[in-house]
Amino acid sequence: MYAAHTLIVATTYHVLWCWQTAGLPLERDVIFRRDVIAEYTDRGFADATDAYRTNRRSMLLRVSEQVVSPHLRPERLTTLASSTPTTPFTRTEVALLRSWANGQNTLHRRINCNLLLSLSLGAGLSNTEILDVRCQDITVDADGILITVTGTRARVVPVLQPWEGPIAEVSQAAMRGSMWLFCPNRVAKNKNIISNLIDRARPPQVRPSPQRLRATWITTHLTANTPMKTLMIAAGVDSFEAFTRYIQFVPNQDPAAARRALTRPVAVDHA
């Protein structure tokens, strides 16, 4: 049994998504259809945990049972999968994402779609961290670009070289250092800004979610043998266990390279 206030909050956000993002008519037999609720919890909460999405969907389905005409209710929905390792994007999918970002039909979307990829594929920032970055948090020097991440996982993250361009260009062109780097014209840090941008930008084949983009950044570093402690600091985690889910996506070394790595490790000065 859910509290009335909890159901009202969940319903309000669902209706807003149906109206502002999906463009559906505000008719209860439309927006509270079970398949519409399933799409909302899948697309509107792409970066949330499966447990959170399942709970939100359950709340909305209880509302649906009360307001939708019985003859319009479809069959039972498929159960959401339990939490699984986030699959990184392949090289082909990353190339498609680059093409998607560069092919946007407005300058505003083109810049922000490229920034989304650069901040996540290039620096592994989460949804919230992307929205928190201001232009003054970007340092450009002879060695590349650093992002000063604020908040609960404060740290400094170097950007992978192939993704430096959009971050450098936008941060250096800013009129004020306090401006947001991503979607600078917004007046608030709405957590749905990224998913709304993606919906409007209509990715044709691959949907870019910050969670999968961050997973790709982590896997890229694991594959490149970035020192584990260095990667932990850059990722803002305090345990090796945070990376265990991604090990399955790291290619095996050929036997000769593996032997060299195990017999001649890089010397470390422990003094």
Short mmCIF file of N, CA and C in Angstrom, two decimals, residues 47-138:
data_model
loop_
_atom_site.label_atom_id
_atom_site.label_comp_id
_atom_site.label_asym_id
_atom_site.label_seq_id
_atom_site.Cartn_x
_atom_site.Cartn_y
_atom_site.Cartn_z
N ASP A 47 18.87 6.29 -15.93
CA ASP A 47 20.09 6.24 -15.12
C ASP A 47 19.83 5.79 -13.69
N ALA A 48 18.58 5.40 -13.40
CA ALA A 48 18.24 4.95 -12.05
C ALA A 48 18.48 3.45 -11.93
N THR A 49 18.49 2.96 -10.71
CA THR A 49 18.67 1.52 -10.49
C THR A 49 17.40 0.79 -10.91
N ASP A 50 17.55 -0.50 -11.18
CA ASP A 50 16.38 -1.30 -11.54
C ASP A 50 15.37 -1.35 -10.40
N ALA A 51 15.86 -1.38 -9.17
CA ALA A 51 14.96 -1.43 -8.02
C ALA A 51 14.10 -0.16 -7.95
N TYR A 52 14.73 1.00 -8.20
CA TYR A 52 13.99 2.27 -8.17
C TYR A 52 12.94 2.30 -9.28
N ARG A 53 13.33 1.87 -10.49
CA ARG A 53 12.41 1.87 -11.62
C ARG A 53 11.24 0.91 -11.37
N THR A 54 11.54 -0.24 -10.80
CA THR A 54 10.49 -1.21 -10.51
C THR A 54 9.49 -0.64 -9.51
N ASN A 55 10.00 0.04 -8.48
CA ASN A 55 9.12 0.62 -7.47
C ASN A 55 8.25 1.72 -8.06
N ARG A 56 8.85 2.58 -8.89
CA ARG A 56 8.09 3.67 -9.51
C ARG A 56 7.02 3.09 -10.46
N ARG A 57 7.38 2.06 -11.21
CA ARG A 57 6.42 1.46 -12.12
C ARG A 57 5.26 0.83 -11.34
N SER A 58 5.56 0.18 -10.23
CA SER A 58 4.51 -0.44 -9.42
C SER A 58 3.52 0.61 -8.91
N MET A 59 4.04 1.75 -8.47
CA MET A 59 3.15 2.82 -7.98
C MET A 59 2.20 3.28 -9.08
N LEU A 60 2.76 3.52 -10.27
CA LEU A 60 1.94 4.02 -11.37
C LEU A 60 0.95 2.98 -11.87
N LEU A 61 1.32 1.73 -11.80
CA LEU A 61 0.38 0.68 -12.20
C LEU A 61 -0.80 0.59 -11.24
N ARG A 62 -0.55 0.86 -9.96
CA ARG A 62 -1.68 0.88 -9.01
C ARG A 62 -2.64 2.01 -9.37
N VAL A 63 -2.09 3.15 -9.77
CA VAL A 63 -2.94 4.27 -10.20
C VAL A 63 -3.70 3.88 -11.46
N SER A 64 -2.99 3.24 -12.39
CA SER A 64 -3.61 2.83 -13.66
C SER A 64 -4.82 1.92 -13.43
N GLU A 65 -4.71 1.03 -12.47
CA GLU A 65 -5.81 0.10 -12.18
C GLU A 65 -7.09 0.82 -11.78
N GLN A 66 -6.93 2.02 -11.23
CA GLN A 66 -8.09 2.77 -10.75
C GLN A 66 -8.66 3.73 -11.79
N VAL A 67 -7.86 4.17 -12.74
CA VAL A 67 -8.33 5.24 -13.63
C VAL A 67 -8.51 4.82 -15.09
N VAL A 68 -7.90 3.72 -15.53
CA VAL A 68 -8.01 3.32 -16.93
C VAL A 68 -9.17 2.36 -17.10
N SER A 69 -9.90 2.54 -18.19
CA SER A 69 -11.03 1.66 -18.49
C SER A 69 -10.54 0.21 -18.60
N PRO A 70 -11.21 -0.73 -17.93
CA PRO A 70 -10.73 -2.12 -17.89
C PRO A 70 -10.46 -2.74 -19.25
N HIS A 71 -11.29 -2.43 -20.27
CA HIS A 71 -11.12 -3.08 -21.57
C HIS A 71 -9.90 -2.56 -22.33
N LEU A 72 -9.24 -1.49 -21.80
CA LEU A 72 -8.06 -0.94 -22.47
C LEU A 72 -6.76 -1.42 -21.84
N ARG A 73 -6.85 -2.22 -20.80
CA ARG A 73 -5.63 -2.68 -20.13
C ARG A 73 -5.00 -3.83 -20.91
N PRO A 74 -3.71 -3.71 -21.28
CA PRO A 74 -3.04 -4.78 -22.02
C PRO A 74 -2.64 -5.92 -21.08
N GLU A 75 -1.97 -6.90 -21.64
CA GLU A 75 -1.49 -8.02 -20.85
C GLU A 75 -0.46 -7.57 -19.82
N ARG A 76 -0.16 -8.46 -18.90
CA ARG A 76 0.81 -8.16 -17.85
C ARG A 76 2.16 -7.78 -18.47
N LEU A 77 2.83 -6.79 -17.87
CA LEU A 77 4.12 -6.34 -18.38
C LEU A 77 5.23 -7.31 -17.99
N THR A 78 6.30 -7.30 -18.75
CA THR A 78 7.46 -8.12 -18.44
C THR A 78 8.14 -7.59 -17.19
N THR A 79 8.55 -8.49 -16.32
CA THR A 79 9.24 -8.08 -15.10
C THR A 79 10.58 -7.45 -15.43
N LEU A 80 10.89 -6.35 -14.77
CA LEU A 80 12.19 -5.71 -14.98
C LEU A 80 13.29 -6.61 -14.45
N ALA A 81 14.39 -6.62 -15.16
CA ALA A 81 15.52 -7.46 -14.74
C ALA A 81 16.12 -6.91 -13.46
N SER A 82 16.73 -7.80 -12.68
CA SER A 82 17.43 -7.35 -11.49
C SER A 82 18.72 -6.65 -11.91
N SER A 83 19.36 -5.98 -10.98
CA SER A 83 20.56 -5.21 -11.31
C SER A 83 21.61 -6.10 -11.96
N THR A 84 22.14 -5.65 -13.10
CA THR A 84 23.16 -6.38 -13.83
C THR A 84 24.29 -5.43 -14.17
N PRO A 85 25.48 -5.95 -14.46
CA PRO A 85 26.58 -5.07 -14.84
C PRO A 85 26.20 -4.20 -16.03
N THR A 86 26.57 -2.95 -15.96
CA THR A 86 26.28 -2.02 -17.05
C THR A 86 27.19 -2.31 -18.22
N THR A 87 26.60 -2.56 -19.37
CA THR A 87 27.38 -2.91 -20.55
C THR A 87 27.96 -1.67 -21.20
N PRO A 88 29.28 -1.61 -21.38
CA PRO A 88 29.87 -0.45 -22.06
C PRO A 88 29.53 -0.46 -23.54
N PHE A 89 29.64 0.69 -24.16
CA PHE A 89 29.42 0.79 -25.59
C PHE A 89 30.61 0.21 -26.35
N THR A 90 30.34 -0.39 -27.49
CA THR A 90 31.41 -0.88 -28.35
C THR A 90 32.01 0.28 -29.14
N ARG A 91 33.13 0.04 -29.81
CA ARG A 91 33.74 1.08 -30.64
C ARG A 91 32.78 1.56 -31.72
N THR A 92 32.06 0.61 -32.31
CA THR A 92 31.09 0.97 -33.35
C THR A 92 30.00 1.85 -32.78
N GLU A 93 29.51 1.52 -31.59
CA GLU A 93 28.46 2.32 -30.97
C GLU A 93 28.97 3.70 -30.59
N VAL A 94 30.21 3.80 -30.13
CA VAL A 94 30.78 5.12 -29.82
C VAL A 94 30.87 5.96 -31.09
N ALA A 95 31.25 5.35 -32.20
CA ALA A 95 31.31 6.06 -33.48
C ALA A 95 29.91 6.55 -33.88
N LEU A 96 28.89 5.72 -33.64
CA LEU A 96 27.52 6.13 -33.94
C LEU A 96 27.09 7.30 -33.06
N LEU A 97 27.52 7.28 -31.80
CA LEU A 97 27.18 8.38 -30.89
C LEU A 97 27.85 9.68 -31.32
N ARG A 98 29.09 9.60 -31.76
CA ARG A 98 29.77 10.80 -32.29
C ARG A 98 29.00 11.36 -33.49
N SER A 99 28.60 10.46 -34.39
CA SER A 99 27.87 10.88 -35.57
C SER A 99 26.53 11.51 -35.19
N TRP A 100 25.87 10.90 -34.20
CA TRP A 100 24.59 11.44 -33.71
C TRP A 100 24.77 12.86 -33.16
N ALA A 101 25.81 13.06 -32.34
CA ALA A 101 26.04 14.38 -31.74
C ALA A 101 26.37 15.42 -32.81
N ASN A 102 27.23 15.07 -33.74
CA ASN A 102 27.65 16.02 -34.77
C ASN A 102 26.57 16.27 -35.81
N GLY A 103 25.57 15.39 -35.88
CA GLY A 103 24.53 15.53 -36.89
C GLY A 103 23.29 16.25 -36.42
N GLN A 104 23.32 16.83 -35.22
CA GLN A 104 22.15 17.55 -34.72
C GLN A 104 21.85 18.77 -35.59
N ASN A 105 20.57 19.11 -35.70
CA ASN A 105 20.18 20.17 -36.64
C ASN A 105 20.19 21.57 -36.05
N THR A 106 20.58 21.71 -34.78
CA THR A 106 20.78 23.05 -34.21
C THR A 106 22.13 23.09 -33.52
N LEU A 107 22.74 24.28 -33.49
CA LEU A 107 24.04 24.44 -32.84
C LEU A 107 23.95 24.12 -31.36
N HIS A 108 22.86 24.53 -30.72
CA HIS A 108 22.68 24.29 -29.29
C HIS A 108 22.73 22.79 -28.98
N ARG A 109 21.98 22.00 -29.72
CA ARG A 109 21.96 20.56 -29.47
C ARG A 109 23.28 19.92 -29.85
N ARG A 110 23.89 20.39 -30.92
CA ARG A 110 25.17 19.82 -31.36
C ARG A 110 26.23 20.01 -30.28
N ILE A 111 26.30 21.20 -29.70
CA ILE A 111 27.28 21.49 -28.65
C ILE A 111 27.00 20.63 -27.41
N ASN A 112 25.75 20.60 -26.97
CA ASN A 112 25.44 19.90 -25.73
C ASN A 112 25.50 18.38 -25.86
N CYS A 113 25.15 17.85 -27.02
CA CYS A 113 25.31 16.41 -27.22
C CYS A 113 26.78 16.02 -27.22
N ASN A 114 27.63 16.86 -27.83
CA ASN A 114 29.07 16.59 -27.80
C ASN A 114 29.64 16.74 -26.40
N LEU A 115 29.14 17.71 -25.64
CA LEU A 115 29.59 17.87 -24.26
C LEU A 115 29.20 16.67 -23.41
N LEU A 116 27.99 16.16 -23.62
CA LEU A 116 27.54 14.99 -22.88
C LEU A 116 28.50 13.83 -23.10
N LEU A 117 28.89 13.59 -24.35
CA LEU A 117 29.82 12.50 -24.65
C LEU A 117 31.20 12.77 -24.07
N SER A 118 31.66 14.02 -24.17
CA SER A 118 33.01 14.35 -23.70
C SER A 118 33.13 14.23 -22.18
N LEU A 119 32.11 14.66 -21.46
CA LEU A 119 32.17 14.64 -20.00
C LEU A 119 32.01 13.22 -19.44
N SER A 120 31.36 12.35 -20.19
CA SER A 120 31.15 10.99 -19.72
C SER A 120 32.15 10.01 -20.31
N LEU A 121 32.24 9.95 -21.63
CA LEU A 121 33.23 9.07 -22.26
C LEU A 121 34.65 9.56 -22.03
N GLY A 122 34.81 10.87 -21.86
CA GLY A 122 36.15 11.43 -21.67
C GLY A 122 36.59 11.55 -20.24
N ALA A 123 35.63 11.62 -19.29
CA ALA A 123 36.01 11.83 -17.89
C ALA A 123 35.21 10.97 -16.92
N GLY A 124 34.27 10.20 -17.41
CA GLY A 124 33.53 9.28 -16.55
C GLY A 124 32.61 9.94 -15.55
N LEU A 125 32.13 11.15 -15.83
CA LEU A 125 31.26 11.82 -14.88
C LEU A 125 29.85 11.22 -14.90
N SER A 126 29.22 11.22 -13.74
CA SER A 126 27.86 10.72 -13.61
C SER A 126 26.88 11.80 -14.06
N ASN A 127 25.61 11.45 -14.12
CA ASN A 127 24.56 12.39 -14.50
C ASN A 127 24.63 13.66 -13.66
N THR A 128 24.63 13.49 -12.33
CA THR A 128 24.64 14.65 -11.42
C THR A 128 25.91 15.47 -11.59
N GLU A 129 27.03 14.81 -11.75
CA GLU A 129 28.31 15.52 -11.88
C GLU A 129 28.37 16.32 -13.18
N ILE A 130 27.81 15.78 -14.25
CA ILE A 130 27.77 16.52 -15.51
C ILE A 130 26.99 17.82 -15.33
N LEU A 131 25.88 17.74 -14.62
CA LEU A 131 25.05 18.92 -14.41
C LEU A 131 25.69 19.92 -13.46
N ASP A 132 26.61 19.46 -12.61
CA ASP A 132 27.26 20.34 -11.62
C ASP A 132 28.44 21.13 -12.17
N VAL A 133 29.03 20.68 -13.28
CA VAL A 133 30.26 21.30 -13.77
C VAL A 133 30.00 22.71 -14.27
N ARG A 134 30.81 23.65 -13.79
CA ARG A 134 30.79 25.03 -14.29
C ARG A 134 32.06 25.29 -15.09
N CYS A 135 32.03 26.31 -15.90
CA CYS A 135 33.19 26.60 -16.76
C CYS A 135 34.45 26.86 -15.96
N GLN A 136 34.31 27.42 -14.77
CA GLN A 136 35.47 27.70 -13.93
C GLN A 136 36.10 26.43 -13.36
N ASP A 137 35.41 25.30 -13.50
CA ASP A 137 35.93 24.02 -13.02
C ASP A 137 36.85 23.35 -14.04
N ILE A 138 37.00 23.96 -15.21
CA ILE A 138 37.82 23.39 -16.28
C ILE A 138 39.19 24.08 -16.31
#
